[in-house]
Amino acid sequence: MKERLNERLTRTPFRPSADARADYETDGTTFLQYLARRAAKTVILEPLQQLLAVRRPGGPIPAAALVCFAYYAVAASTSYGRGYRQPSFSSERSVSETDRETSSAITAKSVGARGDLAAEISAEVEGVGRFVGNERILGTTVGLRGLGMAAPSQFSFQTTRGRGAPLLAWRGEARGTVTTELAPSLRGTTVRAYGSLALSDDAGSTGKATLNREGEVSITVTDRSGGVYTLNAPLK
């Protein structure tokens, strides 16, 4: 079986679009505020409530849930578009934000030693579960394509039991490196990213998510019985 999810996601599921998010994410924000607001796209995770529902006709689909989680992990790990500003750095150790679309609580904490840019970002999606991301920025490189900032990262999502329809106890993980670039152009600086994440979950599904500089995400997940789930969608 091969399930293409593209038809179900014909455009970016979070609004406003990347360029319109610029002021929200980086206008006067600190580095931790930027990380928290960058993750304020938790509407992407809402399909998990149906995909992992115990009473879902045909049963839960962990592999499709892994695709959904992977798409959010990529979207939450970078910005994309024109007009972004450099966040300021401060001595704060933790900040909290509320996703304007879903009211999910998002927290970004500094977990690095002195001089080490490392952070933990968490998002509580009511009635669904908890997302946690850990990333460490290795530094800035200068190349022909602009300034690059590689960030080895680990992401996870785990369902929580609570009110509402019961969900499958499930945990998905993603590991890899996403590099964000500041690329000069005639229209100003453009923020973009590229990289890949290895995917797995506790139901035996495995896969890979890839992001290119054009803002296109390609995700392929294979479940334990050999079924393949794919998604190709834009971050723009």
CSV table of C-alpha atoms in Angstrom, one decimal:
chain,number,residue,atom,x,y,z
A,1,MET,CA,0.0,0.0,0.0
A,2,LYS,CA,1.2,3.5,-0.8
A,3,GLU,CA,-0.7,6.4,0.6
A,4,ARG,CA,-0.1,9.9,-0.8
A,5,LEU,CA,-1.1,12.6,1.6
A,6,ASN,CA,-0.4,15.5,-0.9
A,7,GLU,CA,-4.0,15.8,-1.9
A,8,ARG,CA,-5.0,16.4,1.7
A,9,LEU,CA,-2.5,19.2,2.2
A,10,THR,CA,-2.6,21.4,-0.9
A,11,ARG,CA,-1.3,24.5,0.8
A,12,THR,CA,0.5,25.5,4.0
A,13,PRO,CA,-1.8,24.7,6.9
A,14,PHE,CA,-0.6,27.6,9.1
A,15,ARG,CA,-1.5,31.2,8.5
A,16,PRO,CA,-0.3,33.9,7.9
A,17,SER,CA,2.2,32.9,5.3
A,18,ALA,CA,5.9,33.0,5.9
A,19,ASP,CA,6.5,36.6,4.8
A,20,ALA,CA,3.5,37.9,6.8
A,21,ARG,CA,4.9,36.1,9.9
A,22,ALA,CA,8.1,38.2,9.8
A,23,ASP,CA,7.0,40.9,12.1
A,24,TYR,CA,5.5,38.5,14.6
A,25,GLU,CA,8.5,36.2,14.7
A,26,THR,CA,11.4,38.7,14.7
A,27,ASP,CA,10.3,42.3,15.2
A,28,GLY,CA,11.8,43.3,18.5
A,29,THR,CA,12.0,39.7,19.8
A,30,THR,CA,14.7,38.1,21.7
A,31,PHE,CA,16.3,34.8,20.5
A,32,LEU,CA,14.2,32.7,22.8
A,33,GLN,CA,11.0,34.6,21.8
A,34,TYR,CA,11.9,33.9,18.2
A,35,LEU,CA,12.3,30.2,18.8
A,36,ALA,CA,8.9,30.1,20.6
A,37,ARG,CA,7.1,32.1,18.0
A,38,ARG,CA,8.6,30.1,15.2
A,39,ALA,CA,7.0,27.0,16.7
A,40,ALA,CA,3.6,28.7,16.9
A,41,LYS,CA,2.3,26.6,14.0
A,42,THR,CA,0.7,23.9,16.1
A,43,VAL,CA,-2.4,23.8,13.9
A,44,ILE,CA,-0.3,21.4,11.8
A,45,LEU,CA,-0.5,18.9,14.7
A,46,GLU,CA,-4.3,18.9,15.0
A,47,PRO,CA,-4.9,16.0,12.5
A,48,LEU,CA,-3.1,13.8,15.1
A,49,GLN,CA,-6.4,13.7,17.1
A,50,GLN,CA,-8.1,11.9,14.3
A,51,LEU,CA,-5.2,9.8,13.0
A,52,LEU,CA,-4.5,8.4,16.5
A,53,ALA,CA,-8.1,8.1,17.7
A,54,VAL,CA,-8.6,4.6,19.2
A,55,ARG,CA,-12.2,4.6,17.8
A,56,ARG,CA,-11.2,5.7,14.3
A,57,PRO,CA,-12.8,3.5,11.7
A,58,GLY,CA,-10.1,1.1,10.6
A,59,GLY,CA,-8.0,1.9,13.7
A,60,PRO,CA,-5.3,4.5,14.4
A,61,ILE,CA,-2.6,5.1,11.7
A,62,PRO,CA,0.7,5.7,13.5
A,63,ALA,CA,2.6,6.0,10.2
A,64,ALA,CA,0.4,8.9,9.0
A,65,ALA,CA,0.8,10.5,12.4
A,66,LEU,CA,4.6,10.3,12.0
A,67,VAL,CA,4.2,12.2,8.7
A,68,CYS,CA,2.1,14.9,10.4
A,69,PHE,CA,4.6,15.3,13.3
A,70,ALA,CA,7.5,15.4,10.9
A,71,TYR,CA,6.0,18.2,8.9
A,72,TYR,CA,5.5,20.2,12.1
A,73,ALA,CA,9.0,19.5,13.3
A,74,VAL,CA,10.4,20.9,10.0
A,75,ALA,CA,8.1,23.9,10.1
A,76,ALA,CA,8.9,24.7,13.7
A,77,SER,CA,12.7,24.4,13.2
A,78,THR,CA,13.1,27.4,10.8
A,79,SER,CA,11.6,30.5,9.3
A,80,TYR,CA,11.1,31.1,5.6
A,81,GLY,CA,10.6,34.3,3.6
A,82,ARG,CA,11.7,37.9,3.2
A,83,GLY,CA,11.8,40.7,5.8
A,84,TYR,CA,13.1,38.8,8.8
A,85,ARG,CA,15.2,40.6,11.3
A,86,GLN,CA,18.0,39.5,13.6
A,87,PRO,CA,16.6,38.7,17.1
A,88,SER,CA,18.4,40.2,20.0
A,89,PHE,CA,20.2,38.2,22.6
A,90,SER,CA,19.5,38.6,26.3
A,91,SER,CA,20.2,36.9,29.6
A,92,GLU,CA,16.7,35.4,29.9
A,93,ARG,CA,16.5,31.6,30.5
A,94,SER,CA,12.9,30.9,29.5
A,95,VAL,CA,10.0,32.5,27.6
A,96,SER,CA,6.4,31.5,27.0
A,97,GLU,CA,4.1,32.2,24.1
A,98,THR,CA,0.6,31.3,23.2
A,99,ASP,CA,-0.1,30.1,19.6
A,100,ARG,CA,-2.6,32.7,18.2
A,101,GLU,CA,-4.4,30.0,16.2
A,102,THR,CA,-4.7,27.1,18.6
A,103,SER,CA,-4.0,28.7,22.0
A,104,SER,CA,-1.4,26.0,22.6
A,105,ALA,CA,1.2,26.9,25.2
A,106,ILE,CA,4.7,27.1,23.9
A,107,THR,CA,7.9,27.5,26.0
A,108,ALA,CA,11.5,28.0,24.9
A,109,LYS,CA,14.3,27.5,27.4
A,110,SER,CA,18.0,28.1,27.1
A,111,VAL,CA,19.9,24.9,28.0
A,112,GLY,CA,23.3,25.7,26.7
A,113,ALA,CA,26.5,26.4,28.7
A,114,ARG,CA,28.2,29.8,28.5
A,115,GLY,CA,28.8,30.7,24.9
A,116,ASP,CA,26.8,27.7,23.6
A,117,LEU,CA,23.5,28.4,21.8
A,118,ALA,CA,21.2,25.5,22.7
A,119,ALA,CA,17.5,25.5,23.5
A,120,GLU,CA,14.6,23.3,24.3
A,121,ILE,CA,11.2,24.2,22.8
A,122,SER,CA,8.0,22.6,24.0
A,123,ALA,CA,4.4,22.9,22.9
A,124,GLU,CA,1.4,21.5,24.7
A,125,VAL,CA,-1.4,20.7,22.3
A,126,GLU,CA,-4.6,20.3,24.4
A,127,GLY,CA,-6.3,17.0,24.0
A,128,VAL,CA,-3.5,15.6,21.8
A,129,GLY,CA,0.0,15.6,23.4
A,130,ARG,CA,3.3,17.3,23.9
A,131,PHE,CA,6.0,18.3,21.4
A,132,VAL,CA,9.6,18.8,22.6
A,133,GLY,CA,12.5,20.0,20.4
A,134,ASN,CA,16.1,20.3,21.3
A,135,GLU,CA,18.5,22.1,19.0
A,136,ARG,CA,22.1,23.4,19.2
A,137,ILE,CA,23.4,26.0,16.8
A,138,LEU,CA,27.0,25.1,15.8
A,139,GLY,CA,27.9,28.6,14.6
A,140,THR,CA,27.8,30.7,11.5
A,141,THR,CA,29.4,29.8,8.2
A,142,VAL,CA,30.0,32.1,5.3
A,143,GLY,CA,29.5,30.8,1.7
A,144,LEU,CA,28.5,31.7,-1.8
A,145,ARG,CA,24.8,31.2,-0.8
A,146,GLY,CA,24.9,33.4,2.2
A,147,LEU,CA,25.3,33.0,6.0
A,148,GLY,CA,24.5,29.5,7.2
A,149,MET,CA,23.6,28.3,10.7
A,150,ALA,CA,23.5,24.6,11.2
A,151,ALA,CA,21.4,23.2,14.0
A,152,PRO,CA,21.6,19.5,14.9
A,153,SER,CA,18.2,18.8,16.4
A,154,GLN,CA,16.1,16.2,18.1
A,155,PHE,CA,12.3,16.3,18.2
A,156,SER,CA,9.6,14.2,19.8
A,157,PHE,CA,5.9,14.1,20.2
A,158,GLN,CA,4.0,12.0,22.7
A,159,THR,CA,0.3,11.7,23.1
A,160,THR,CA,-1.3,12.4,26.5
A,161,ARG,CA,-4.4,10.9,28.0
A,162,GLY,CA,-7.0,13.3,29.1
A,163,ARG,CA,-10.5,14.6,28.2
A,164,GLY,CA,-12.0,13.8,24.9
A,165,ALA,CA,-11.8,10.8,22.6
A,166,PRO,CA,-9.1,8.3,23.7
A,167,LEU,CA,-5.9,8.3,21.7
A,168,LEU,CA,-3.4,5.6,21.0
A,169,ALA,CA,-0.4,5.8,23.3
A,170,TRP,CA,2.2,6.9,20.8
A,171,ARG,CA,5.6,8.5,20.5
A,172,GLY,CA,7.3,9.8,17.4
A,173,GLU,CA,10.9,11.0,17.0
A,174,ALA,CA,12.9,13.0,14.5
A,175,ARG,CA,16.6,13.6,14.4
A,176,GLY,CA,18.9,15.4,12.0
A,177,THR,CA,20.3,18.8,11.1
A,178,VAL,CA,18.4,21.8,9.7
A,179,THR,CA,20.6,24.7,8.4
A,180,THR,CA,19.1,28.1,8.2
A,181,GLU,CA,20.5,30.6,5.7
A,182,LEU,CA,20.4,34.3,5.4
A,183,ALA,CA,20.7,34.9,1.6
A,184,PRO,CA,21.1,38.4,0.2
A,185,SER,CA,19.1,39.3,-2.9
A,186,LEU,CA,18.0,42.3,-4.9
A,187,ARG,CA,14.8,42.4,-2.9
A,188,GLY,CA,16.5,42.2,0.5
A,189,THR,CA,17.6,39.4,2.7
A,190,THR,CA,15.8,36.1,2.4
A,191,VAL,CA,15.6,33.5,5.2
A,192,ARG,CA,15.5,29.9,4.0
A,193,ALA,CA,16.6,26.5,5.1
A,194,TYR,CA,17.6,23.0,4.1
A,195,GLY,CA,18.3,19.7,5.8
A,196,SER,CA,16.8,16.3,6.6
A,197,LEU,CA,15.4,14.4,9.6
A,198,ALA,CA,15.4,10.7,10.3
A,199,LEU,CA,12.0,9.6,11.5
A,200,SER,CA,10.8,6.8,13.8
A,201,ASP,CA,8.0,5.9,16.2
A,202,ASP,CA,7.2,3.2,18.7
A,203,ALA,CA,4.8,1.5,16.3
A,204,GLY,CA,7.7,0.4,14.1
A,205,SER,CA,7.4,3.1,11.4
A,206,THR,CA,10.5,4.7,10.0
A,207,GLY,CA,11.1,7.4,7.4
A,208,LYS,CA,12.8,10.6,6.3
A,209,ALA,CA,11.8,14.2,6.0
A,210,THR,CA,13.8,16.5,3.6
A,211,LEU,CA,13.6,20.3,3.2
A,212,ASN,CA,15.2,22.1,0.3
A,213,ARG,CA,16.1,25.8,-0.2
A,214,GLU,CA,12.9,26.4,-2.2
A,215,GLY,CA,10.9,25.7,0.9
A,216,GLU,CA,9.6,22.3,-0.2
A,217,VAL,CA,9.2,19.5,2.3
A,218,SER,CA,9.3,15.8,1.1
A,219,ILE,CA,8.3,13.1,3.7
A,220,THR,CA,8.3,9.4,3.2
A,221,VAL,CA,7.3,7.0,6.0
A,222,THR,CA,7.1,3.2,5.9
A,223,ASP,CA,5.0,1.3,8.5
A,224,ARG,CA,5.9,-2.0,10.0
A,225,SER,CA,3.9,-3.9,7.4
A,226,GLY,CA,5.5,-2.2,4.4
A,227,GLY,CA,2.9,0.4,3.8
A,228,VAL,CA,4.3,3.7,2.5
A,229,TYR,CA,3.0,7.2,3.3
A,230,THR,CA,4.3,10.2,1.5
A,231,LEU,CA,3.7,14.0,1.7
A,232,ASN,CA,5.1,16.7,-0.5
A,233,ALA,CA,4.1,20.2,0.7
A,234,PRO,CA,5.5,23.8,0.8
A,235,LEU,CA,6.5,25.7,3.8
A,236,LYS,CA,6.0,29.0,2.0
